[in-house]
């Protein structure tokens, strides 16, 4: 029997059929997952709308709402290993990544935003009106659709769920059809934690279910993480329906600049981690390497050795460093871009092919001698494929690094504080990391410039995405 939807506090059968989800390490079907119909989506949105004003939710004291989020975080801790194994099975990531990044990250996000519930303040403001008190208060935006991708399904869901609930909203979750299992499990834990019926709803299915939510006239806000192409469709649907608020965390093509004075061993180690974490299926993964011409050969040789030494295998094997890609379809996409790179004349230094066997493995791949116009330098590949080019001066490399439709993250490797600051100033991206790989933290803002998105998640910035600021004017001079 297919997995169920969660609507208004009940697990209900999906009205739109079912889709299989696969183990990327073996290609085997793990489970059939229910697909929501339009009627299911309407019911979930209606339940979320009703729950916004029930006393069991709207009437909770801040300490009580915080306690629910702390309880959910504790349940994630208590089910840590179970969730990690499930994430590895459905998504393919090495078990160490599932444990330390996905599950620990999810619990930490829930706890961090639980702490915010009792600190949501307004301001009093010196308006130039006589006998008038002016203050602001934060109110929930309302019904939020949380649409998530397949690369870090559990953790990215908590990036949205935690601030949404902390600020008193209700949600309809739509996980990726490729990796829905840990999201379903998290919703079960939210039910166990005691969130009132209708506060957390779940509809599973493919992009058509996401499209129903983004076009829905009674959804107030879509918080979406995924590809830029779908982000544009969601924007159009939101505008055509009720001009809903959007938070968009989209694609990336992060540059990494390695200066002449950089510690090349540290740059290779950091970039190896940053570019191959989760088999390169990371929005902030560095895939464009601009290396000072004097250090290019050394960097390419050491990076190739590093990639060749990575241990490929199923995520469930504790020794695995590089797991499979998430699906056969995605592996075909990665391979097609690698073929384009070869056709366009880039030098293939290592890798460049799928690995034989049942799972969706791909050999870590390094191209050298890449030029800026090549597809592998411009398109988001979302796989373990690295492209190296060289540069001669700082002005030149800054404009080349910025010559992209994306602007999510960048890294810079140098010991010279002037060079580091110059790039930190000049790079048009939401985050610049100096001498470290691009890794988010819940206390720092996360989001993109340009086609990498709108708005910021994490930290106090996430609270803005999930609240309306109400301006209250109180005249007392009558
Ligand atoms: P995707 O765009 O294919 O799918 C993401 C989600 O959108 C899924 O749940 C999918 O079912 C849904 N969807 C598909 N079509 C839709 C439509 N027309 N309307 C509404 N929803 C629809 O993305 P993906 O392939 O799952 O994820 C990879 C992408 O996510 C990459 O581009 C990556 O850079 C991006 N990403 C960005 C961040 C970030 O923080 N900026 C983080 C992780 C991933």
PDB file of C-alpha atoms in Angstrom, residues 60-356:
ATOM      1  CA  UNK A  60      -0.735  29.210  22.750  1.00  0.00           C
ATOM      2  CA  UNK A  61       1.564  31.251  24.924  1.00  0.00           C
ATOM      3  CA  UNK A  62       5.017  31.745  23.411  1.00  0.00           C
ATOM      4  CA  UNK A  63       6.527  29.332  25.953  1.00  0.00           C
ATOM      5  CA  UNK A  64       3.985  26.701  24.962  1.00  0.00           C
ATOM      6  CA  UNK A  65       4.652  27.070  21.220  1.00  0.00           C
ATOM      7  CA  UNK A  66       8.389  26.902  21.933  1.00  0.00           C
ATOM      8  CA  UNK A  67       7.868  23.741  23.973  1.00  0.00           C
ATOM      9  CA  UNK A  68       6.251  22.011  20.974  1.00  0.00           C
ATOM     10  CA  UNK A  69       9.271  22.814  18.803  1.00  0.00           C
ATOM     11  CA  UNK A  70      11.711  21.695  21.517  1.00  0.00           C
ATOM     12  CA  UNK A  71       9.729  18.452  21.800  1.00  0.00           C
ATOM     13  CA  UNK A  72       9.981  17.859  18.058  1.00  0.00           C
ATOM     14  CA  UNK A  73      13.753  18.498  18.216  1.00  0.00           C
ATOM     15  CA  UNK A  74      14.028  15.967  21.047  1.00  0.00           C
ATOM     16  CA  UNK A  75      12.072  13.389  19.035  1.00  0.00           C
ATOM     17  CA  UNK A  76      14.480  13.919  16.118  1.00  0.00           C
ATOM     18  CA  UNK A  77      17.372  13.296  18.545  1.00  0.00           C
ATOM     19  CA  UNK A  78      15.689  10.163  19.870  1.00  0.00           C
ATOM     20  CA  UNK A  79      15.204   8.839  16.311  1.00  0.00           C
ATOM     21  CA  UNK A  80      18.592  10.062  15.098  1.00  0.00           C
ATOM     22  CA  UNK A  81      19.961   6.778  13.767  1.00  0.00           C
ATOM     23  CA  UNK A  82      16.648   5.662  12.268  1.00  0.00           C
ATOM     24  CA  UNK A  83      16.311   8.968  10.384  1.00  0.00           C
ATOM     25  CA  UNK A  84      19.953   8.860   9.238  1.00  0.00           C
ATOM     26  CA  UNK A  85      19.557   5.335   7.840  1.00  0.00           C
ATOM     27  CA  UNK A  86      16.323   6.318   6.094  1.00  0.00           C
ATOM     28  CA  UNK A  87      17.909   9.422   4.540  1.00  0.00           C
ATOM     29  CA  UNK A  88      20.839   7.374   3.290  1.00  0.00           C
ATOM     30  CA  UNK A  89      18.528   4.729   1.841  1.00  0.00           C
ATOM     31  CA  UNK A  90      16.256   7.195   0.024  1.00  0.00           C
ATOM     32  CA  UNK A  91      18.780   9.903  -0.925  1.00  0.00           C
ATOM     33  CA  UNK A  92      22.032   7.923  -1.179  1.00  0.00           C
ATOM     34  CA  UNK A  93      24.220  10.158   0.993  1.00  0.00           C
ATOM     35  CA  UNK A  94      27.023   8.555   3.045  1.00  0.00           C
ATOM     36  CA  UNK A  95      25.764   7.635   6.497  1.00  0.00           C
ATOM     37  CA  UNK A  96      28.230  10.033   8.146  1.00  0.00           C
ATOM     38  CA  UNK A  97      26.708  12.907   6.148  1.00  0.00           C
ATOM     39  CA  UNK A  98      23.196  11.762   7.047  1.00  0.00           C
ATOM     40  CA  UNK A  99      24.100  11.673  10.714  1.00  0.00           C
ATOM     41  CA  UNK A 100      26.207  14.815  11.071  1.00  0.00           C
ATOM     42  CA  UNK A 101      24.713  17.100   8.434  1.00  0.00           C
ATOM     43  CA  UNK A 102      21.137  16.006   7.787  1.00  0.00           C
ATOM     44  CA  UNK A 103      19.772  14.740  11.092  1.00  0.00           C
ATOM     45  CA  UNK A 104      21.905  16.766  13.486  1.00  0.00           C
ATOM     46  CA  UNK A 105      21.300  19.818  11.284  1.00  0.00           C
ATOM     47  CA  UNK A 106      17.540  19.234  11.405  1.00  0.00           C
ATOM     48  CA  UNK A 107      17.487  18.969  15.207  1.00  0.00           C
ATOM     49  CA  UNK A 108      19.665  22.051  15.582  1.00  0.00           C
ATOM     50  CA  UNK A 109      17.414  24.122  13.323  1.00  0.00           C
ATOM     51  CA  UNK A 110      14.349  23.098  15.302  1.00  0.00           C
ATOM     52  CA  UNK A 111      16.042  24.014  18.590  1.00  0.00           C
ATOM     53  CA  UNK A 112      17.431  27.287  17.252  1.00  0.00           C
ATOM     54  CA  UNK A 113      13.996  28.503  16.128  1.00  0.00           C
ATOM     55  CA  UNK A 114      12.301  27.140  19.234  1.00  0.00           C
ATOM     56  CA  UNK A 115      14.526  29.624  21.055  1.00  0.00           C
ATOM     57  CA  UNK A 116      13.234  32.484  18.896  1.00  0.00           C
ATOM     58  CA  UNK A 117       9.580  31.972  19.849  1.00  0.00           C
ATOM     59  CA  UNK A 118      10.002  33.853  23.125  1.00  0.00           C
ATOM     60  CA  UNK A 119      12.093  36.603  21.512  1.00  0.00           C
ATOM     61  CA  UNK A 120       9.839  37.819  18.694  1.00  0.00           C
ATOM     62  CA  UNK A 121       9.748  41.521  19.334  1.00  0.00           C
ATOM     63  CA  UNK A 122       8.180  44.548  17.736  1.00  0.00           C
ATOM     64  CA  UNK A 123       9.378  48.149  18.036  1.00  0.00           C
ATOM     65  CA  UNK A 124       7.969  51.437  19.306  1.00  0.00           C
ATOM     66  CA  UNK A 125       8.585  54.207  16.836  1.00  0.00           C
ATOM     67  CA  UNK A 126       8.954  58.003  17.172  1.00  0.00           C
ATOM     68  CA  UNK A 127       6.256  59.051  14.677  1.00  0.00           C
ATOM     69  CA  UNK A 128       5.806  62.821  14.305  1.00  0.00           C
ATOM     70  CA  UNK A 129       2.148  62.867  15.287  1.00  0.00           C
ATOM     71  CA  UNK A 130       0.964  64.445  18.553  1.00  0.00           C
ATOM     72  CA  UNK A 131      -0.310  62.168  21.334  1.00  0.00           C
ATOM     73  CA  UNK A 132       0.248  59.042  19.296  1.00  0.00           C
ATOM     74  CA  UNK A 133       1.802  55.762  20.279  1.00  0.00           C
ATOM     75  CA  UNK A 134       3.134  53.792  17.359  1.00  0.00           C
ATOM     76  CA  UNK A 135       4.331  50.235  17.600  1.00  0.00           C
ATOM     77  CA  UNK A 136       4.884  47.226  15.356  1.00  0.00           C
ATOM     78  CA  UNK A 137       4.082  43.597  15.928  1.00  0.00           C
ATOM     79  CA  UNK A 138       4.963  40.482  13.976  1.00  0.00           C
ATOM     80  CA  UNK A 139       2.037  38.348  12.845  1.00  0.00           C
ATOM     81  CA  UNK A 140       2.140  35.016  11.017  1.00  0.00           C
ATOM     82  CA  UNK A 141       1.922  35.260   7.224  1.00  0.00           C
ATOM     83  CA  UNK A 142      -0.728  32.515   7.266  1.00  0.00           C
ATOM     84  CA  UNK A 143      -0.778  29.323   5.199  1.00  0.00           C
ATOM     85  CA  UNK A 144       2.699  28.398   3.974  1.00  0.00           C
ATOM     86  CA  UNK A 145       3.485  25.831   1.291  1.00  0.00           C
ATOM     87  CA  UNK A 146       6.939  24.344   1.905  1.00  0.00           C
ATOM     88  CA  UNK A 147       8.239  22.799  -1.330  1.00  0.00           C
ATOM     89  CA  UNK A 148      11.583  21.030  -0.996  1.00  0.00           C
ATOM     90  CA  UNK A 149      14.240  19.404  -3.240  1.00  0.00           C
ATOM     91  CA  UNK A 150      15.891  15.984  -3.121  1.00  0.00           C
ATOM     92  CA  UNK A 151      19.464  16.795  -2.105  1.00  0.00           C
ATOM     93  CA  UNK A 152      19.055  17.306   1.674  1.00  0.00           C
ATOM     94  CA  UNK A 153      15.337  16.572   2.119  1.00  0.00           C
ATOM     95  CA  UNK A 154      15.129  16.370   5.917  1.00  0.00           C
ATOM     96  CA  UNK A 155      17.448  19.237   6.752  1.00  0.00           C
ATOM     97  CA  UNK A 156      16.065  21.635   4.142  1.00  0.00           C
ATOM     98  CA  UNK A 157      12.526  20.915   5.326  1.00  0.00           C
ATOM     99  CA  UNK A 158      13.518  22.034   8.832  1.00  0.00           C
ATOM    100  CA  UNK A 159      15.078  25.235   7.418  1.00  0.00           C
ATOM    101  CA  UNK A 160      11.480  26.123   6.534  1.00  0.00           C
ATOM    102  CA  UNK A 161       9.339  24.265   9.038  1.00  0.00           C
ATOM    103  CA  UNK A 162      11.150  25.539  12.141  1.00  0.00           C
ATOM    104  CA  UNK A 163      10.822  29.308  11.473  1.00  0.00           C
ATOM    105  CA  UNK A 164       7.293  28.858  10.039  1.00  0.00           C
ATOM    106  CA  UNK A 165       6.026  27.185  13.206  1.00  0.00           C
ATOM    107  CA  UNK A 166       8.086  29.382  15.529  1.00  0.00           C
ATOM    108  CA  UNK A 167       6.201  32.394  14.192  1.00  0.00           C
ATOM    109  CA  UNK A 168       2.734  30.837  14.555  1.00  0.00           C
ATOM    110  CA  UNK A 169       2.050  29.859  10.941  1.00  0.00           C
ATOM    111  CA  UNK A 170       0.497  26.700   9.530  1.00  0.00           C
ATOM    112  CA  UNK A 171       2.078  24.673   6.738  1.00  0.00           C
ATOM    113  CA  UNK A 172       1.468  22.301   3.859  1.00  0.00           C
ATOM    114  CA  UNK A 173       4.652  20.357   3.126  1.00  0.00           C
ATOM    115  CA  UNK A 174       5.406  19.058  -0.378  1.00  0.00           C
ATOM    116  CA  UNK A 175       8.671  17.071  -0.418  1.00  0.00           C
ATOM    117  CA  UNK A 176      10.473  16.023  -3.587  1.00  0.00           C
ATOM    118  CA  UNK A 177       8.948  12.930  -5.162  1.00  0.00           C
ATOM    119  CA  UNK A 178      12.498  11.554  -5.477  1.00  0.00           C
ATOM    120  CA  UNK A 179      13.236  11.528  -1.706  1.00  0.00           C
ATOM    121  CA  UNK A 180      10.023  11.879   0.343  1.00  0.00           C
ATOM    122  CA  UNK A 181      10.603   9.331   3.114  1.00  0.00           C
ATOM    123  CA  UNK A 182      12.311  11.347   5.860  1.00  0.00           C
ATOM    124  CA  UNK A 183       9.806  14.191   5.392  1.00  0.00           C
ATOM    125  CA  UNK A 184       6.953  11.720   5.955  1.00  0.00           C
ATOM    126  CA  UNK A 185       8.720  10.457   9.080  1.00  0.00           C
ATOM    127  CA  UNK A 186       9.281  14.001  10.373  1.00  0.00           C
ATOM    128  CA  UNK A 187       5.562  14.707  10.019  1.00  0.00           C
ATOM    129  CA  UNK A 188       4.812  11.576  12.078  1.00  0.00           C
ATOM    130  CA  UNK A 189       7.148  12.939  14.739  1.00  0.00           C
ATOM    131  CA  UNK A 190       5.431  16.348  14.586  1.00  0.00           C
ATOM    132  CA  UNK A 191       2.134  14.564  15.226  1.00  0.00           C
ATOM    133  CA  UNK A 192       3.719  12.771  18.206  1.00  0.00           C
ATOM    134  CA  UNK A 193       5.106  16.080  19.479  1.00  0.00           C
ATOM    135  CA  UNK A 194       1.515  17.314  19.752  1.00  0.00           C
ATOM    136  CA  UNK A 195       1.072  20.047  17.138  1.00  0.00           C
ATOM    137  CA  UNK A 196      -2.694  20.602  16.823  1.00  0.00           C
ATOM    138  CA  UNK A 197      -4.574  19.154  13.832  1.00  0.00           C
ATOM    139  CA  UNK A 198      -4.140  21.232  10.675  1.00  0.00           C
ATOM    140  CA  UNK A 199      -0.975  23.034  11.765  1.00  0.00           C
ATOM    141  CA  UNK A 200       1.318  20.633   9.890  1.00  0.00           C
ATOM    142  CA  UNK A 201      -0.048  19.012   6.724  1.00  0.00           C
ATOM    143  CA  UNK A 202       1.753  16.850   4.159  1.00  0.00           C
ATOM    144  CA  UNK A 203       0.931  16.254   0.504  1.00  0.00           C
ATOM    145  CA  UNK A 204       3.295  14.047  -1.504  1.00  0.00           C
ATOM    146  CA  UNK A 205       3.632  13.690  -5.262  1.00  0.00           C
ATOM    147  CA  UNK A 206       5.554  15.118  -8.173  1.00  0.00           C
ATOM    148  CA  UNK A 207       5.898  18.656  -9.494  1.00  0.00           C
ATOM    149  CA  UNK A 208       2.213  18.807 -10.425  1.00  0.00           C
ATOM    150  CA  UNK A 209       1.351  18.768  -6.706  1.00  0.00           C
ATOM    151  CA  UNK A 210       3.840  21.601  -6.119  1.00  0.00           C
ATOM    152  CA  UNK A 211       2.186  23.467  -8.994  1.00  0.00           C
ATOM    153  CA  UNK A 212      -1.251  23.068  -7.347  1.00  0.00           C
ATOM    154  CA  UNK A 213       0.139  24.724  -4.229  1.00  0.00           C
ATOM    155  CA  UNK A 214       1.928  27.552  -6.015  1.00  0.00           C
ATOM    156  CA  UNK A 215      -1.259  28.353  -7.984  1.00  0.00           C
ATOM    157  CA  UNK A 216      -3.556  27.975  -4.970  1.00  0.00           C
ATOM    158  CA  UNK A 217      -5.499  31.152  -4.156  1.00  0.00           C
ATOM    159  CA  UNK A 218      -5.546  30.391  -0.430  1.00  0.00           C
ATOM    160  CA  UNK A 219      -1.799  29.817   0.081  1.00  0.00           C
ATOM    161  CA  UNK A 220      -0.203  32.996   1.447  1.00  0.00           C
ATOM    162  CA  UNK A 221       3.471  32.133   1.029  1.00  0.00           C
ATOM    163  CA  UNK A 222       5.490  29.543  -0.855  1.00  0.00           C
ATOM    164  CA  UNK A 223       8.903  28.780   0.558  1.00  0.00           C
ATOM    165  CA  UNK A 224      10.653  26.860  -2.187  1.00  0.00           C
ATOM    166  CA  UNK A 225      14.088  25.314  -2.556  1.00  0.00           C
ATOM    167  CA  UNK A 226      14.974  23.779  -5.900  1.00  0.00           C
ATOM    168  CA  UNK A 227      15.998  24.565  -9.437  1.00  0.00           C
ATOM    169  CA  UNK A 228      15.893  28.047 -10.903  1.00  0.00           C
ATOM    170  CA  UNK A 229      13.690  26.812 -13.780  1.00  0.00           C
ATOM    171  CA  UNK A 230      10.953  25.648 -11.387  1.00  0.00           C
ATOM    172  CA  UNK A 231      11.464  28.782  -9.262  1.00  0.00           C
ATOM    173  CA  UNK A 232      10.420  30.819 -12.310  1.00  0.00           C
ATOM    174  CA  UNK A 233       7.299  28.668 -12.806  1.00  0.00           C
ATOM    175  CA  UNK A 234       6.373  29.155  -9.143  1.00  0.00           C
ATOM    176  CA  UNK A 235       6.871  32.906  -9.469  1.00  0.00           C
ATOM    177  CA  UNK A 236       4.578  33.041 -12.502  1.00  0.00           C
ATOM    178  CA  UNK A 237       1.938  30.887 -10.781  1.00  0.00           C
ATOM    179  CA  UNK A 238       2.082  33.010  -7.636  1.00  0.00           C
ATOM    180  CA  UNK A 239       1.639  36.194  -9.632  1.00  0.00           C
ATOM    181  CA  UNK A 240      -1.231  34.768 -11.677  1.00  0.00           C
ATOM    182  CA  UNK A 241      -3.139  33.579  -8.607  1.00  0.00           C
ATOM    183  CA  UNK A 242      -3.099  35.749  -5.461  1.00  0.00           C
ATOM    184  CA  UNK A 243       0.318  37.413  -5.702  1.00  0.00           C
ATOM    185  CA  UNK A 244       1.500  35.206  -2.873  1.00  0.00           C
ATOM    186  CA  UNK A 245       4.707  35.924  -1.029  1.00  0.00           C
ATOM    187  CA  UNK A 246       7.716  33.875  -2.170  1.00  0.00           C
ATOM    188  CA  UNK A 247      10.970  32.760  -0.629  1.00  0.00           C
ATOM    189  CA  UNK A 248      13.148  31.159  -3.301  1.00  0.00           C
ATOM    190  CA  UNK A 249      16.390  29.259  -2.700  1.00  0.00           C
ATOM    191  CA  UNK A 250      17.464  28.300  -6.194  1.00  0.00           C
ATOM    192  CA  UNK A 251      20.413  26.992  -8.147  1.00  0.00           C
ATOM    193  CA  UNK A 252      24.057  27.922  -7.948  1.00  0.00           C
ATOM    194  CA  UNK A 253      27.349  27.708  -9.805  1.00  0.00           C
ATOM    195  CA  UNK A 254      29.774  28.734  -7.099  1.00  0.00           C
ATOM    196  CA  UNK A 255      33.264  29.905  -8.068  1.00  0.00           C
ATOM    197  CA  UNK A 256      36.364  29.118  -6.031  1.00  0.00           C
ATOM    198  CA  UNK A 257      39.295  31.494  -6.497  1.00  0.00           C
ATOM    199  CA  UNK A 258      42.718  30.150  -5.564  1.00  0.00           C
ATOM    200  CA  UNK A 259      45.255  32.977  -5.290  1.00  0.00           C
ATOM    201  CA  UNK A 260      48.996  32.683  -5.970  1.00  0.00           C
ATOM    202  CA  UNK A 261      49.815  32.797  -2.244  1.00  0.00           C
ATOM    203  CA  UNK A 262      47.198  30.171  -1.240  1.00  0.00           C
ATOM    204  CA  UNK A 263      48.075  27.063   0.738  1.00  0.00           C
ATOM    205  CA  UNK A 264      47.343  24.672  -2.116  1.00  0.00           C
ATOM    206  CA  UNK A 265      47.053  21.597   0.113  1.00  0.00           C
ATOM    207  CA  UNK A 266      44.436  23.361   2.245  1.00  0.00           C
ATOM    208  CA  UNK A 267      42.652  24.613  -0.888  1.00  0.00           C
ATOM    209  CA  UNK A 268      42.596  21.119  -2.374  1.00  0.00           C
ATOM    210  CA  UNK A 269      41.331  19.548   0.865  1.00  0.00           C
ATOM    211  CA  UNK A 270      38.667  22.244   1.378  1.00  0.00           C
ATOM    212  CA  UNK A 271      37.502  22.226  -2.216  1.00  0.00           C
ATOM    213  CA  UNK A 272      37.476  18.461  -2.365  1.00  0.00           C
ATOM    214  CA  UNK A 273      35.097  18.490   0.593  1.00  0.00           C
ATOM    215  CA  UNK A 274      33.089  21.441  -0.743  1.00  0.00           C
ATOM    216  CA  UNK A 275      32.750  20.076  -4.265  1.00  0.00           C
ATOM    217  CA  UNK A 276      32.061  16.420  -3.544  1.00  0.00           C
ATOM    218  CA  UNK A 277      29.928  16.552  -0.376  1.00  0.00           C
ATOM    219  CA  UNK A 278      26.764  14.570  -1.111  1.00  0.00           C
ATOM    220  CA  UNK A 279      28.294  13.638  -4.506  1.00  0.00           C
ATOM    221  CA  UNK A 280      28.303  17.299  -5.504  1.00  0.00           C
ATOM    222  CA  UNK A 281      24.532  17.552  -5.063  1.00  0.00           C
ATOM    223  CA  UNK A 282      24.844  20.728  -3.034  1.00  0.00           C
ATOM    224  CA  UNK A 283      23.502  24.087  -4.198  1.00  0.00           C
ATOM    225  CA  UNK A 284      26.601  25.917  -2.918  1.00  0.00           C
ATOM    226  CA  UNK A 285      29.097  23.346  -4.227  1.00  0.00           C
ATOM    227  CA  UNK A 286      32.096  24.968  -5.884  1.00  0.00           C
ATOM    228  CA  UNK A 287      32.431  23.715  -9.431  1.00  0.00           C
ATOM    229  CA  UNK A 288      34.249  26.567 -11.200  1.00  0.00           C
ATOM    230  CA  UNK A 289      37.875  26.862 -10.116  1.00  0.00           C
ATOM    231  CA  UNK A 290      39.868  29.967 -11.006  1.00  0.00           C
ATOM    232  CA  UNK A 291      43.493  29.231 -10.120  1.00  0.00           C
ATOM    233  CA  UNK A 292      46.349  31.717 -10.395  1.00  0.00           C
ATOM    234  CA  UNK A 293      48.264  30.559 -13.471  1.00  0.00           C
ATOM    235  CA  UNK A 294      51.455  30.055 -11.389  1.00  0.00           C
ATOM    236  CA  UNK A 295      49.728  27.429  -9.218  1.00  0.00           C
ATOM    237  CA  UNK A 296      47.403  25.858 -11.798  1.00  0.00           C
ATOM    238  CA  UNK A 297      49.377  22.737 -12.566  1.00  0.00           C
ATOM    239  CA  UNK A 298      50.019  21.933  -8.914  1.00  0.00           C
ATOM    240  CA  UNK A 299      46.328  22.432  -8.084  1.00  0.00           C
ATOM    241  CA  UNK A 300      45.135  20.229 -10.958  1.00  0.00           C
ATOM    242  CA  UNK A 301      47.549  17.409 -10.100  1.00  0.00           C
ATOM    243  CA  UNK A 302      46.706  17.417  -6.397  1.00  0.00           C
ATOM    244  CA  UNK A 303      42.967  17.738  -6.981  1.00  0.00           C
ATOM    245  CA  UNK A 304      43.022  14.809  -9.440  1.00  0.00           C
ATOM    246  CA  UNK A 305      44.856  12.694  -6.856  1.00  0.00           C
ATOM    247  CA  UNK A 306      42.313  13.698  -4.222  1.00  0.00           C
ATOM    248  CA  UNK A 307      39.349  12.804  -6.421  1.00  0.00           C
ATOM    249  CA  UNK A 308      40.897   9.480  -7.433  1.00  0.00           C
ATOM    250  CA  UNK A 309      41.441   8.567  -3.795  1.00  0.00           C
ATOM    251  CA  UNK A 310      37.772   9.010  -2.808  1.00  0.00           C
ATOM    252  CA  UNK A 311      36.111   5.776  -1.848  1.00  0.00           C
ATOM    253  CA  UNK A 312      32.885   5.225  -3.805  1.00  0.00           C
ATOM    254  CA  UNK A 313      30.190   3.005  -2.400  1.00  0.00           C
ATOM    255  CA  UNK A 314      26.734   2.710  -0.936  1.00  0.00           C
ATOM    256  CA  UNK A 315      25.986   5.333   1.698  1.00  0.00           C
ATOM    257  CA  UNK A 316      25.229   2.590   4.223  1.00  0.00           C
ATOM    258  CA  UNK A 317      28.915   1.523   4.209  1.00  0.00           C
ATOM    259  CA  UNK A 318      30.690   3.481   6.954  1.00  0.00           C
ATOM    260  CA  UNK A 319      33.846   3.738   4.796  1.00  0.00           C
ATOM    261  CA  UNK A 320      32.083   5.378   1.828  1.00  0.00           C
ATOM    262  CA  UNK A 321      33.157   8.922   0.990  1.00  0.00           C
ATOM    263  CA  UNK A 322      31.224   9.335  -2.257  1.00  0.00           C
ATOM    264  CA  UNK A 323      27.748   7.842  -2.631  1.00  0.00           C
ATOM    265  CA  UNK A 324      25.624   7.484  -5.774  1.00  0.00           C
ATOM    266  CA  UNK A 325      23.781  10.252  -7.580  1.00  0.00           C
ATOM    267  CA  UNK A 326      20.140  10.437  -6.581  1.00  0.00           C
ATOM    268  CA  UNK A 327      18.539   8.863  -9.674  1.00  0.00           C
ATOM    269  CA  UNK A 328      19.204   7.350 -13.057  1.00  0.00           C
ATOM    270  CA  UNK A 329      17.625  10.412 -14.678  1.00  0.00           C
ATOM    271  CA  UNK A 330      19.984  12.725 -12.810  1.00  0.00           C
ATOM    272  CA  UNK A 331      22.999  10.562 -13.684  1.00  0.00           C
ATOM    273  CA  UNK A 332      22.076  10.830 -17.370  1.00  0.00           C
ATOM    274  CA  UNK A 333      21.907  14.632 -16.983  1.00  0.00           C
ATOM    275  CA  UNK A 334      25.350  14.796 -15.315  1.00  0.00           C
ATOM    276  CA  UNK A 335      26.830  12.511 -17.957  1.00  0.00           C
ATOM    277  CA  UNK A 336      25.375  14.586 -20.788  1.00  0.00           C
ATOM    278  CA  UNK A 337      27.111  17.710 -19.458  1.00  0.00           C
ATOM    279  CA  UNK A 338      30.400  15.830 -19.109  1.00  0.00           C
ATOM    280  CA  UNK A 339      30.085  14.719 -22.750  1.00  0.00           C
ATOM    281  CA  UNK A 340      29.397  18.324 -23.745  1.00  0.00           C
ATOM    282  CA  UNK A 341      32.553  19.382 -21.852  1.00  0.00           C
ATOM    283  CA  UNK A 342      34.637  16.901 -23.859  1.00  0.00           C
ATOM    284  CA  UNK A 343      32.951  17.919 -27.122  1.00  0.00           C
ATOM    285  CA  UNK A 344      33.671  21.577 -26.371  1.00  0.00           C
ATOM    286  CA  UNK A 345      37.379  20.798 -25.981  1.00  0.00           C
ATOM    287  CA  UNK A 346      37.991  20.746 -22.211  1.00  0.00           C
ATOM    288  CA  UNK A 347      40.778  18.410 -21.078  1.00  0.00           C
ATOM    289  CA  UNK A 348      39.365  15.466 -19.120  1.00  0.00           C
ATOM    290  CA  UNK A 349      41.939  14.829 -16.366  1.00  0.00           C
ATOM    291  CA  UNK A 350      40.090  12.096 -14.486  1.00  0.00           C
ATOM    292  CA  UNK A 351      36.670  10.418 -14.241  1.00  0.00           C
ATOM    293  CA  UNK A 352      34.086  11.311 -16.845  1.00  0.00           C
ATOM    294  CA  UNK A 353      31.878   8.240 -16.839  1.00  0.00           C
ATOM    295  CA  UNK A 354      29.133   6.395 -14.978  1.00  0.00           C
ATOM    296  CA  UNK A 355      30.340   3.511 -12.806  1.00  0.00           C
ATOM    297  CA  UNK A 356      29.088   0.062 -13.903  1.00  0.00           C
TER     298      UNK A 356
END
